[in-house]
Every structure is written in C-alpha cells, then in structure tokens.
Coordinates of C-alpha atoms in Angstrom, one line a residue:
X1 CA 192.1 20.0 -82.4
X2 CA 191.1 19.6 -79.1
X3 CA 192.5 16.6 -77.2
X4 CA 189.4 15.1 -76.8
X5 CA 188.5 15.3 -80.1
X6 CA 192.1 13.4 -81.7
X7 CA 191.1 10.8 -78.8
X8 CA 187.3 10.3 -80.2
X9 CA 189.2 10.3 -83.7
X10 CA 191.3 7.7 -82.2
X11 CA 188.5 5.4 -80.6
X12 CA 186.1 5.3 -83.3
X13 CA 189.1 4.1 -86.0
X14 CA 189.2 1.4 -83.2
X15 CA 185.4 0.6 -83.2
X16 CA 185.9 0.4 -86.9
X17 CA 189.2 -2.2 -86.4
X18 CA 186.6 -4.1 -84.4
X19 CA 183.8 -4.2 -86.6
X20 CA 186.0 -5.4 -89.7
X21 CA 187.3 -7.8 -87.3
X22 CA 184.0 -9.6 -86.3
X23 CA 183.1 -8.8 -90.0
X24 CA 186.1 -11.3 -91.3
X25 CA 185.0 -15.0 -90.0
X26 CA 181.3 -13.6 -91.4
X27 CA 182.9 -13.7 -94.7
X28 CA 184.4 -17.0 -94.5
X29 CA 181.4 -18.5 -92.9
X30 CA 179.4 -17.2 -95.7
X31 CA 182.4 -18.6 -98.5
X32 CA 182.9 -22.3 -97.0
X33 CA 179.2 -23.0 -96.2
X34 CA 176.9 -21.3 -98.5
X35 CA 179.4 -20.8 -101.3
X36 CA 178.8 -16.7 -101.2
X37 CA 181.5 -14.6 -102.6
X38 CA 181.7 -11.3 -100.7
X39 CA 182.6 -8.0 -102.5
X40 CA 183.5 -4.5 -102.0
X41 CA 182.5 -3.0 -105.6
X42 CA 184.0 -5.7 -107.3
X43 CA 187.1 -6.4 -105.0
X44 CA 186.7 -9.2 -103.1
X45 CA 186.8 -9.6 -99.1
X46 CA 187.6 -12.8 -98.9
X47 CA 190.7 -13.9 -96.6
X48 CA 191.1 -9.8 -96.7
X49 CA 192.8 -8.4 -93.8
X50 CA 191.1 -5.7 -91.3
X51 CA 193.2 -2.6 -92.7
X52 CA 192.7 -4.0 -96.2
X53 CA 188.4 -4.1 -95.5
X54 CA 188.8 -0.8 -93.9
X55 CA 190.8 0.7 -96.9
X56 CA 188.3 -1.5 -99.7
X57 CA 185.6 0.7 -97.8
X58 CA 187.5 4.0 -97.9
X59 CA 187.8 3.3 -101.6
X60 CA 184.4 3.3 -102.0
X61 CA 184.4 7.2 -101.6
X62 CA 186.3 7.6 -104.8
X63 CA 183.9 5.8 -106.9
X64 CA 180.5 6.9 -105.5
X65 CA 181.8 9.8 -103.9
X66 CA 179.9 8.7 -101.1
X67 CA 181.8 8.0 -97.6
X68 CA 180.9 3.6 -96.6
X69 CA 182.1 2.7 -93.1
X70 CA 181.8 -0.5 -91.8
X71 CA 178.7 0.4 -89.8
X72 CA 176.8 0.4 -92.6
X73 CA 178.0 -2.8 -93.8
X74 CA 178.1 -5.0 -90.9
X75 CA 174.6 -5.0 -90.3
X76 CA 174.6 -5.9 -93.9
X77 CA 176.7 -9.4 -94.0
X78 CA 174.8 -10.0 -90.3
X79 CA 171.5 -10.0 -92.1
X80 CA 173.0 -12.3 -95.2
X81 CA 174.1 -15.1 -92.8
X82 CA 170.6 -15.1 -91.0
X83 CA 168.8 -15.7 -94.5
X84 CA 170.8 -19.2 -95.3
X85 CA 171.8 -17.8 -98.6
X86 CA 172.6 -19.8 -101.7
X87 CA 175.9 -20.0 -104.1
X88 CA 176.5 -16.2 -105.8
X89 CA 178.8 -13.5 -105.8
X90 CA 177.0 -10.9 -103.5
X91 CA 178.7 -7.0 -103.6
X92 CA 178.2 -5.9 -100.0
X93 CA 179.5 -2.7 -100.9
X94 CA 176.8 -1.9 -103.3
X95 CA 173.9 -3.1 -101.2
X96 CA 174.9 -0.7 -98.3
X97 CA 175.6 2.0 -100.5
X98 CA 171.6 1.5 -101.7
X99 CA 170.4 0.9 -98.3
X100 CA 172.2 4.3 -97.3
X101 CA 170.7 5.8 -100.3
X102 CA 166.7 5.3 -99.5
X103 CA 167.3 6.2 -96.1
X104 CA 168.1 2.8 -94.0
X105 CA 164.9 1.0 -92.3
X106 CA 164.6 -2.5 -91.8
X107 CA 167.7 -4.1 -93.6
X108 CA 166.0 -8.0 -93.3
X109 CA 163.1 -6.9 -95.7
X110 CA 165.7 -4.8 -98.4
X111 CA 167.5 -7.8 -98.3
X112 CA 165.5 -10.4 -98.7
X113 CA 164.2 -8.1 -101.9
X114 CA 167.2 -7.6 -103.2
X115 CA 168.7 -11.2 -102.9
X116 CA 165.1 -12.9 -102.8
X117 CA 166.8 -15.5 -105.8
X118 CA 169.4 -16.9 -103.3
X119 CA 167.1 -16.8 -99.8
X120 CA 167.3 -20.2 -98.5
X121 CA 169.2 -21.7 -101.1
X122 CA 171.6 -23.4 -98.9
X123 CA 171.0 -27.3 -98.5
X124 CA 173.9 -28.7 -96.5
X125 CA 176.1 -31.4 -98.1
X126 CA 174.7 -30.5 -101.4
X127 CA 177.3 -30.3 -104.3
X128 CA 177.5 -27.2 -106.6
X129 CA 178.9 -29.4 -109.0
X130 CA 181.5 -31.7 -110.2
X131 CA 185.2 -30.7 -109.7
X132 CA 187.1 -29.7 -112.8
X133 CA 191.1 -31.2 -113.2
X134 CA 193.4 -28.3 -114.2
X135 CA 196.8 -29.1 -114.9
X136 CA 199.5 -26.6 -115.2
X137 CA 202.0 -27.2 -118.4
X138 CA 204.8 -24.9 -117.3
X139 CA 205.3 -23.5 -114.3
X140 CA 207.8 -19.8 -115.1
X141 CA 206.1 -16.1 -113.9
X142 CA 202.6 -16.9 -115.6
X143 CA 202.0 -20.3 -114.0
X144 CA 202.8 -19.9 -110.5
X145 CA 200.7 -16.8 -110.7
X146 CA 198.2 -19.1 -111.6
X147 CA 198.5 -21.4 -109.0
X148 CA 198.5 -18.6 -106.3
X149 CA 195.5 -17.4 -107.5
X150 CA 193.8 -21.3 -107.9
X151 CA 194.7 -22.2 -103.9
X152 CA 193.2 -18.7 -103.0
X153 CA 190.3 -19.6 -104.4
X154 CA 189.7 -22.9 -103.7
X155 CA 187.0 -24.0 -101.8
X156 CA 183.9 -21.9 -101.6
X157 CA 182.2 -23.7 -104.9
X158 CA 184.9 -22.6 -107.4
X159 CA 185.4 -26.0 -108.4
X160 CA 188.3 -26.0 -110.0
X161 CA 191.2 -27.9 -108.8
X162 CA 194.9 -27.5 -109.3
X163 CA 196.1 -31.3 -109.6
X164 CA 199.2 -30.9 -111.5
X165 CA 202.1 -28.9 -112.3
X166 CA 204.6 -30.7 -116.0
X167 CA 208.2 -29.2 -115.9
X168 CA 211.5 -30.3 -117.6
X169 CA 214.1 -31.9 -116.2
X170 CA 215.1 -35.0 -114.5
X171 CA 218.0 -34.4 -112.4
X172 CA 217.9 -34.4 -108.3
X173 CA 214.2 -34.7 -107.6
X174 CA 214.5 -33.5 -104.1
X175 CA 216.6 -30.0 -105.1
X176 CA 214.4 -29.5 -108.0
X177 CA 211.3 -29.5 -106.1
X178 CA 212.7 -27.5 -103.1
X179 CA 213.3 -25.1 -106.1
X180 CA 209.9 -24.9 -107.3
X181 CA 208.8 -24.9 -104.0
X182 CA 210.9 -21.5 -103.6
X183 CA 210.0 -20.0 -106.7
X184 CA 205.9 -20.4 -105.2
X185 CA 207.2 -18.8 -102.1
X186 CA 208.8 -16.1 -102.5
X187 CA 208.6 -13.4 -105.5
X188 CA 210.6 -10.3 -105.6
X189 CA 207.4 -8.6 -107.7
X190 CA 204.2 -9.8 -106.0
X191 CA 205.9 -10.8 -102.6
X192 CA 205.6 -14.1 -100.2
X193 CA 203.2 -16.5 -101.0
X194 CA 200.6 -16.5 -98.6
X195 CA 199.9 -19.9 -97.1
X196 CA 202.1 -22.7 -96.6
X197 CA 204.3 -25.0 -98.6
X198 CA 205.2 -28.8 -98.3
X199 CA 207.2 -31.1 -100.4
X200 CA 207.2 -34.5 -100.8
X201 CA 209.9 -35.4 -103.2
X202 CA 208.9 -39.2 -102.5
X203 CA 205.5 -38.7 -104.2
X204 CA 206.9 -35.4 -106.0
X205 CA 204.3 -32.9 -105.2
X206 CA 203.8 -30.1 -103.2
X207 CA 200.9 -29.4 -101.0
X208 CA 199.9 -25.7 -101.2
X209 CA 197.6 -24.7 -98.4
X210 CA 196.2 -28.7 -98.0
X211 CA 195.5 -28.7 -102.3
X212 CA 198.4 -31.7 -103.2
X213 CA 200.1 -30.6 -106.5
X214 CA 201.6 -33.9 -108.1
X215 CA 205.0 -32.3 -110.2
X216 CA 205.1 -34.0 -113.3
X217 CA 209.0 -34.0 -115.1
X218 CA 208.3 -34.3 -119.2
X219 CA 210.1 -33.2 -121.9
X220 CA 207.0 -33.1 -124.1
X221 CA 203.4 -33.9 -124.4
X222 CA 203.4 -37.6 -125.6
X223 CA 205.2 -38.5 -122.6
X224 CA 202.4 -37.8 -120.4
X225 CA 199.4 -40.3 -119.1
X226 CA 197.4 -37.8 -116.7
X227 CA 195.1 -40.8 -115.5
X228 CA 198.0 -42.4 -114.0
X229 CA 197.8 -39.4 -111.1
X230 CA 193.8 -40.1 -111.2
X231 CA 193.5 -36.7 -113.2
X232 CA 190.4 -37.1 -115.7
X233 CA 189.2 -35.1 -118.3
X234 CA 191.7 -32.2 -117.3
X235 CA 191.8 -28.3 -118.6
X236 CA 196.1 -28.5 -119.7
X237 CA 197.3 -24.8 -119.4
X238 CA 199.7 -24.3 -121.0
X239 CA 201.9 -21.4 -120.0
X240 CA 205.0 -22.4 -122.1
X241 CA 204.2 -20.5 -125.3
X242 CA 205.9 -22.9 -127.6
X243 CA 203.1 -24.0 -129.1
X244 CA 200.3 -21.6 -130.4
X245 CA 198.4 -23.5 -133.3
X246 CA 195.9 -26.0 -133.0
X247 CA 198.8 -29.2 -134.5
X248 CA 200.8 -28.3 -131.4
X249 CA 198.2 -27.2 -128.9
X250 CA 196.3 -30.6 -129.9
X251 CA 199.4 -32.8 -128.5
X252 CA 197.8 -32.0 -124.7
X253 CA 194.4 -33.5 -126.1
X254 CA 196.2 -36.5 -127.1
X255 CA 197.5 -37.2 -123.4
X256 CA 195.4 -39.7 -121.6
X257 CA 193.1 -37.4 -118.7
X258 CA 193.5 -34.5 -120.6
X259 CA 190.2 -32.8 -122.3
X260 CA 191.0 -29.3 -123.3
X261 CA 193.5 -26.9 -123.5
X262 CA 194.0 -23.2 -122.7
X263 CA 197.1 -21.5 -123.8
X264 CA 198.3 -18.4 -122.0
X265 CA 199.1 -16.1 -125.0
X266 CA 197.9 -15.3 -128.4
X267 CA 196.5 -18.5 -130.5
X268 CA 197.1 -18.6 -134.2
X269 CA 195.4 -19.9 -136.7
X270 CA 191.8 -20.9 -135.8
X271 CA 192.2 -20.9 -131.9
X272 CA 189.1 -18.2 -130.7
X273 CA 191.2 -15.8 -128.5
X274 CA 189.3 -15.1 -125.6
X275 CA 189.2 -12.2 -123.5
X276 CA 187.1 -12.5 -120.9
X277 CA 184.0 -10.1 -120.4
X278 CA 184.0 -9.1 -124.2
X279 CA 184.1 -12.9 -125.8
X280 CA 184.1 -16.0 -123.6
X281 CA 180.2 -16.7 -123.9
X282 CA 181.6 -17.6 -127.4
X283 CA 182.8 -20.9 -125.6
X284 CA 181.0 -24.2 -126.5
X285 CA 181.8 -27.3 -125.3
X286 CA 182.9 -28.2 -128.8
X287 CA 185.9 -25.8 -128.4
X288 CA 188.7 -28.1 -127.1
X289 CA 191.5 -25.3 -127.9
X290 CA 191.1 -22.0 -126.7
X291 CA 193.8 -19.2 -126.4
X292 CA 193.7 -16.2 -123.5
X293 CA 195.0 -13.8 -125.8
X294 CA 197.9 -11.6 -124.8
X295 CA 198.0 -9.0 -121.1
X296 CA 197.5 -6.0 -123.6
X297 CA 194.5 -7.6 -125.1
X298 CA 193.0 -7.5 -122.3
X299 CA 193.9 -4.6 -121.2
X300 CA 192.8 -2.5 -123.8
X301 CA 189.5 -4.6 -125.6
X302 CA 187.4 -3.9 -122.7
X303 CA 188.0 -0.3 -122.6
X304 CA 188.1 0.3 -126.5
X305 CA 184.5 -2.0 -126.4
X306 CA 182.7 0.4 -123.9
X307 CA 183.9 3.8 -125.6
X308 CA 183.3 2.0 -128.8
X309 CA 179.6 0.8 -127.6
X310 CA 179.3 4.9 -126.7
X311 CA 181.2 7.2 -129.0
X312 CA 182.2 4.9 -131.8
X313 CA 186.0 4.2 -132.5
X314 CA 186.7 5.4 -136.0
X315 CA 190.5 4.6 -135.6
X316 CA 193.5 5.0 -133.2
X317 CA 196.9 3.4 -132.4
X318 CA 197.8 1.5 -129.9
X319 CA 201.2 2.1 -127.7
X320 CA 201.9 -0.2 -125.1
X321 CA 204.5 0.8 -122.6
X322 CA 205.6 -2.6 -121.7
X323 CA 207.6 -4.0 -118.6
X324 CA 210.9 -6.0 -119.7
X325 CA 209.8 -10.2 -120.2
X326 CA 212.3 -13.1 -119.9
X327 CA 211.9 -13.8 -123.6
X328 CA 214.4 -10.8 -123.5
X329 CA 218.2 -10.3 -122.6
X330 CA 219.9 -9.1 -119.2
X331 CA 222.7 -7.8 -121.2
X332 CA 223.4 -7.9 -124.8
X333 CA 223.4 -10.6 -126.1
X334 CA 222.0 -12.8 -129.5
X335 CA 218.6 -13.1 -129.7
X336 CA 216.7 -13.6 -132.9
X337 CA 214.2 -11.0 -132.6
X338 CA 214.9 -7.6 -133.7
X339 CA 216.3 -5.4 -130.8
X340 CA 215.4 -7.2 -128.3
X341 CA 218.7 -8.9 -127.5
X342 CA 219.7 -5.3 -126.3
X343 CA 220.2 -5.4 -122.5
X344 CA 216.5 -5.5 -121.2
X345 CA 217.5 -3.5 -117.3
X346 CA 219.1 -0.8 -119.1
X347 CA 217.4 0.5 -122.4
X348 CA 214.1 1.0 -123.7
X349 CA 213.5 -1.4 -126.7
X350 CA 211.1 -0.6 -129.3
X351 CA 209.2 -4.0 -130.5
X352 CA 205.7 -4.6 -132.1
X353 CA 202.6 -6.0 -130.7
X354 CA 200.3 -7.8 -132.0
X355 CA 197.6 -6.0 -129.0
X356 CA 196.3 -4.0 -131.8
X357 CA 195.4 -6.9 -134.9
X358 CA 194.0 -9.2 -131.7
X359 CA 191.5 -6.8 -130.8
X360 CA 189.7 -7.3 -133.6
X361 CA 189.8 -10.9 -132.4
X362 CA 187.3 -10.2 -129.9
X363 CA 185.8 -7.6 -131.3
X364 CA 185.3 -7.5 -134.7
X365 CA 183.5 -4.3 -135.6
X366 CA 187.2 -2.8 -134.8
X367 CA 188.9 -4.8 -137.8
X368 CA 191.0 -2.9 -139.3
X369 CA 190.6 0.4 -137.7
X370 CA 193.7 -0.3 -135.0
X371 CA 197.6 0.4 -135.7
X372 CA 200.1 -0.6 -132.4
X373 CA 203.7 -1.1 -131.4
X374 CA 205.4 -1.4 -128.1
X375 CA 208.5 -0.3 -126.3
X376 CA 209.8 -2.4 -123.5
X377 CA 211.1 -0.4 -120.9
X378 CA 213.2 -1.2 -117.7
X379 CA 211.1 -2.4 -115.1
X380 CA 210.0 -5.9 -114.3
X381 CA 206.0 -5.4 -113.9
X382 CA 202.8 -3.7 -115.0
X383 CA 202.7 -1.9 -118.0
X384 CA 200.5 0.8 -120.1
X385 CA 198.2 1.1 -122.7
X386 CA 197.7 4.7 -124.4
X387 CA 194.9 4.6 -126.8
X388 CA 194.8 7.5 -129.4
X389 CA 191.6 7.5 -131.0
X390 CA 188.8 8.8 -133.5
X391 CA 185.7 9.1 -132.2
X392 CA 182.0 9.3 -134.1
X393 CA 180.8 11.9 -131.4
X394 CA 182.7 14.7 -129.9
X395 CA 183.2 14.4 -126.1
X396 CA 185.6 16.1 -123.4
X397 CA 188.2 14.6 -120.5
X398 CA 185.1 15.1 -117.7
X399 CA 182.2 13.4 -119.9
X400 CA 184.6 10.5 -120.9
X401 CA 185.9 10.0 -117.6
X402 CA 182.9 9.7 -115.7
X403 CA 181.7 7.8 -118.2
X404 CA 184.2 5.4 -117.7
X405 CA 184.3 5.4 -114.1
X406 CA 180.6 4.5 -114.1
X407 CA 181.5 1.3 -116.4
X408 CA 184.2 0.6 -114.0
X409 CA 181.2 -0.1 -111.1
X410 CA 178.1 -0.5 -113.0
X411 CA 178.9 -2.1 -116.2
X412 CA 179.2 -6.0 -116.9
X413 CA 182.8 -5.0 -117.2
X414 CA 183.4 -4.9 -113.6
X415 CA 186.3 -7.3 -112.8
X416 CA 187.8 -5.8 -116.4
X417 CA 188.3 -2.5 -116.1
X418 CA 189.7 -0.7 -113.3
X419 CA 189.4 3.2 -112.6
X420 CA 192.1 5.6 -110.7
X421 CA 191.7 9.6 -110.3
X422 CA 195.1 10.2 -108.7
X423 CA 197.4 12.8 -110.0
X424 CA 200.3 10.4 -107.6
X425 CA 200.2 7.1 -108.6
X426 CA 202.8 5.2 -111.0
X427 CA 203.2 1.7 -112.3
X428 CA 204.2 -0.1 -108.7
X429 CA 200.4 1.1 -107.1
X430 CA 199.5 -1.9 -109.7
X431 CA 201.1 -4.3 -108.7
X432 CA 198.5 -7.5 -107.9
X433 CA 195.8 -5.2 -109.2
X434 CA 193.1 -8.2 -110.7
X435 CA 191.4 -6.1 -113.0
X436 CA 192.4 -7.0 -116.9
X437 CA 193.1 -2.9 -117.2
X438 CA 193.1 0.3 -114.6
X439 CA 192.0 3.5 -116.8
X440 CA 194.1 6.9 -115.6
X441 CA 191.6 9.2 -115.4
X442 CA 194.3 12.4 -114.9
X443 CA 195.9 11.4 -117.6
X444 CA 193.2 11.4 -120.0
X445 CA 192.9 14.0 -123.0
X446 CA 189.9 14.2 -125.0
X447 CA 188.6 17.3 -127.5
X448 CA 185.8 17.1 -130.1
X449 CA 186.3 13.7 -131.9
X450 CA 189.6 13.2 -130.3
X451 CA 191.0 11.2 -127.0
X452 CA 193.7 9.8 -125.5
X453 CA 193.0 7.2 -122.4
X454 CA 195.7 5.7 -120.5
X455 CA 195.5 2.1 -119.6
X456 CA 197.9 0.5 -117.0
X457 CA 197.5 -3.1 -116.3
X458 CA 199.9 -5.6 -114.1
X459 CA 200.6 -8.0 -117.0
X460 CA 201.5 -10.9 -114.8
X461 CA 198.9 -10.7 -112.3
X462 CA 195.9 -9.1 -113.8
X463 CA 196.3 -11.2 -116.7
X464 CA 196.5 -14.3 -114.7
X465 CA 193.2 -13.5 -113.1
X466 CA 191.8 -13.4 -116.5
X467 CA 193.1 -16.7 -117.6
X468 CA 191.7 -18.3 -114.4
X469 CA 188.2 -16.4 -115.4
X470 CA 188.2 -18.6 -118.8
X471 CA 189.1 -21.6 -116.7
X472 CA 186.1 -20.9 -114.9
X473 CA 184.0 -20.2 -118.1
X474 CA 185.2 -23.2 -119.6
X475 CA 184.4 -25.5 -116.7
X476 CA 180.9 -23.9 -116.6
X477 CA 181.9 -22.6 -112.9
X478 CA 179.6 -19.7 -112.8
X479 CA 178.1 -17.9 -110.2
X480 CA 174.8 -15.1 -109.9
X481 CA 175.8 -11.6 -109.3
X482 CA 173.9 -9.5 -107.2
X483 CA 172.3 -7.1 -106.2
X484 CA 171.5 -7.3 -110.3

C-alpha cells in the first residue's frame, strides 16, 4: 500500500472520529428534550463514546452484512432533530440501513414517513408522566448493578427514580457509607462507575450523578416508614433473596410509601415470574408481588420461545455453565447445600437449577418437556446456557442460525436475545452485555430433529437490565419503537 493510500485510510477514520463526535451532543439533545432514545440495532447510543458509536456501527456489518458508516447516519439524527420529535425509542441504525437500501434521496420526506407518529410531538415543559419511587432493599452485586443502570438512565422520560437504598447495620454511619459509596465505585467485574459519587453521612445518602440516594439502616421490613423520606407509593426491590413467597414478600407492602414489590430471583408459590419480552404484559395493576425470575430464565426462555414458535420444542435439557455466586464458599467450608460449600475459586461444583421447571413459568406450552442442572465453575461472571433439544421439524446449523440471527434484529425479542458469529470469543467478551442471552452461533449443532444452541449470558448485568425492564413495565414507563 501506497503511502498515500495508508494516509487517505488514515484521514477518513478521522472524518469518521469527527462525525461521531458532532453526532454525540445530537443524541443527548434528542434524550433530554424530546425524550428520544437513540439506537444502533438495539444497542443504545446514549452517553456512548466516539470509538464505542464507531464500533456499534461496525457491528452493524455482522448482522446485516451490510457495511453502516457514520455518513450515512449523521444525516439521519440531523434530520430527526429538525422534525421536533416526540418521546420513543428510534433505531438510527435501522433507518439508515433502509434509507441505504432504496437507494438514498431526500432523507426529510423518508423520515417524516417513517416516524410520521412522533413528528412534532414535542411540547416543551410538558410531562411524560408522573415519576415512579423505587427503593432498593439490599444493596450486594444485584443491587448496585441496578442502581448503575437506574442513574444511566435517568432523565430522558424514563421516569423512574432511585430514592432509596435499606441495608443492615448500625455502626459508624460515616465508614459505612464511605463503604457503600466504594462498593458503587469501583467493581473488579464491570469496572469504575461512571459518574460521580458524594456522601452525606449527616443526611445519609449518597448522590449519584445529581439523583440523591437516602441509605436507609433496617434490620427488617416493619421497621421501615418510606413516607418519612417523602417516598410514596414506591416499587421495593428486593435484591436480598430471603424472602421468595407472597407472606414474606408482602412485609414491603405493609411499609408505609411502599406499593409493590419486585424480587430479584425466582418467586414461589403464586408470585407470576416474569421474564421480560415473553410474559410481562401479564402485569395488571392488581399484581402487587411480582418475581424477575432467575439470570438463566432469562437467558434461555426467550431463545427456547422463538425456536419453539418455529420448529417446536418436543423436549431437551438444560445445562447451565454457571459463574461461582456468594451464596457459595471461598474455601471449604460448611454450607447447607449439597456441594456447594466446596471451595467456589478452585473446583467445579455440580448443583441443580431450577432454569429448567421456571421456564414453563413463562411459557407454559413447555411444561414438562424441560430437564436441567448446573455446574458452577471458577470464574466470577457470565455464564452459559446449552440447550439440547427435540425438535417437530428437521433443520440444520445454517437455517437455525440465521434464523436466529434475524430474531436477534427483527424480532420483538430485540433487547432479549443477543447474536455472536465468532469462532474467538469466551465468557469475558460478555461482560456488561444488556441482552437477557447472546446465542453462539459457531457453536451451534443441529441435524434432522436434533440441536444444540449455546447461550451465554452475563448473569449480573444482563439480568439487571431485565429487572429494570419490569420496573419499567410495572410503572407503565413505556415507550414507541420505531421504525415499526
């Protein structure tokens, strides 16, 4: 290569560093005033930084195997700030690849077909509706996940707002919240927080990029009078796991300021477990008590739903590859489960799941047709999901995977299930991933009525954007998504 040529190589990655730059307020302008989520096929560009919009773009190439540079997308968000847009989550990746496709022309008229349900649906200083309370009830790996991904998204019409965090303990105020303030900063799996801390160990809270956080020290729910903080008719979240039936969970709805509760595992009893994108329209405003379900319930019921919905699961089993939890032990040590009080860093540790009877939970034409079981293994984040299944029509590895890959884009499934074709990557590439599952499509193996589809899934963060998608659901935050 000529040296002219590796310097125009050179200058036009440099136009395109521009371009993603000017790109980046347009986003924000279009979040905080006309309460329009950008996207890049489903991923969104919000507070994105210019490698990470260049790479989103690049991405793009693997899933429509069409090259999307920021030329053709600028022009794009240019023309959706000029047409005073209402709320709605708007994939700017998908209306360029369109535009591309019927050969370009005047972007202001495809637009203003393709979005003509938003076009001047912006009226300055008027509400999307009322803010919904959410208070956090623990605060380990599951709940200051949460609250990350709450502050990122506050603002821009989401609506809901993190008022509270309830911990144990009633020692040194000031060191305890320095502590929690620590354990929001800084994470050895999903890295520094991103934004700013303060604590006020007068008032107890801490004020996460400007949202103040009152920390609440109770030992239980009866202790608690949430109106005293001005928190009303509050979603409790509770992240503790100690209570999973409707007498326990129903101590939060006793609390004064609290309305519902969410609990971040699998609910027993009567408790609908929700996983969201198969189930949560099954939400009324009569349910009070709702459970998330588990990280490998969502992994795997979206993806068992759409090859269900296609080829029609007659059976399989479910083995979940799992990433060591704190509910086990460092080093031997008691524990009243069955081997799990074998040293979590240095064995793997078969255990059961409970992935495989949930399913049927959400989707009940499965009942019965599922078997599972897990092993732990030693690493501290994202896991996998191999399904081996019976299928009603025969199919190979090429017609399954691009039949998944098109769900992964296409599909109401969108923010559920992921899609890789990468003979290189392994569980770290996952990490903060925010889909519910990420299918393997080199890994999958599929002859006549038989296939076997690999499912990885980070089950701290991808399963904390899932819970915060119910929270939304619940809360009746929701938002148009187009182009339709």
């Amino acid at each position: 290569m000529s040296q002219q040529a590796l310097e125009n190589v050179f200058q036009e990655w440099q136009g395109s560093e521009a371009l993603a730059e000017q790109m980046i307020p347009m986003v924000g302008q279009l979040y905080r005033q006309n309460n329009v989520v950008a996207t890049m096929f489903g991923r969104s560009l919000i507070k994105r930084s210019v490698i990470r919009i260049l790479k989103d773009h690049r991405f793009v190439r693997k899933l429509e195997g069409t090259e999307l540079f920021v030329d053709d997308t600028y022009p794009i968000l240019k023309g959706m700030i000029a047409l005073n847009l209402g709320p709605a989550h708007v994939d700017v990746g998908k209306l360029a690849v369109m535009f591309k496709h019927q050969g370009g022309g005047d972007v202001e008229a495809f637009l203003r077909k393709e979005l003509h349900e938003i076009i001047d649906g912006y009226q300055p200083g008027a509400s999307t509706g009322e803010p919904q309370d959410v208070v956090l009830y623990g605060f380990g790996r599951i709940g200051r996940l949460l609250a990350r991904v709450m502050v990122e998204k506050a603002g821009g019409g989401n609506l809901l707002r993190l008022r509270a965090i309830v911990v144990r303990g009633r020692g040194d105020v000031a060191k305890d919240l320095e502590k929690r303030a620590s354990l929001l900063r800084r994470d050895s799996v999903h890295g520094p927080f991103d934004g700013t801390i303060v604590v006020d160990a007068q008032a107890r809270t801490l004020t996460v990029n400007g949202n103040v956080i009152q920390v609440i020290y109770a030992d239980s729910p009866s202790e608690i009078d949430y109106t005293e903080y001005g928190i009303n008719n509050a979603v409790i979240v509770d992240n503790t796991g100690i209570w999973r039936d409707e007498d326990g969970l129903g101590q939060h709805l006793k609390c004064k300021g609290a309305a519902k509760a969410l609990l971040t595992a699998p609910g027993k009893g009567d408790i609908k477990n929700i996983v969201y994108g198969i189930n949560h329209a099954s939400i009324g405003d009569s349910d009070l008590i709702v459970s998330a379900a588990s990280c490998t319930t969502n992994a795997i019921v979206p993806v068992l739903k759409v090859l269900n919905d296609e080829y029609g699961v007659v059976n399989g089993h479910v083995e979940t590859v799992h990433a060591y939890t704190n509910d086990q032990n460092l080093i031997d040590n008691y524990h009243k489960g069955d081997r799990r009080g074998r040293s979590a860093a240095l064995n793997m540790v078969l255990t059961e799941t409970g992935a495989a009877k949930a399913a049927a939970k959400a989707l009940p034409e499965l009942e019965g047709r599922l078997t599972g079981n897990a092993i732990r293994v030693p690493i501290p984040n994202v896991s996998m999901a191999i399904l081996n299944l019976t299928l009603d029509e025969t199919v190979d590895a090429g017609e399954l995977n691009d039949y998944l890959r098109r769900m992964s884009i296409e599909s109401a499934y969108q923010k559920q299930i992921d899609f890789v074709d990468s003979a290189e990557v392994v569980s770290s590439d996952f990490v903060g991933n925010r889909h519910a599952g990420i299918v393997d499509a080199k890994a999958t193996i599929a002859s006549g009525h038989h296939a076997v589809v690999y499912v990885w899934y980070d089950n701290e963060f991808g399963y904390s954007c899932q819970v915060v998608r119910i929270l939304q659901q619940m809360s009746n935050v929701q938002f148009l998504k187009l182009p339709r």
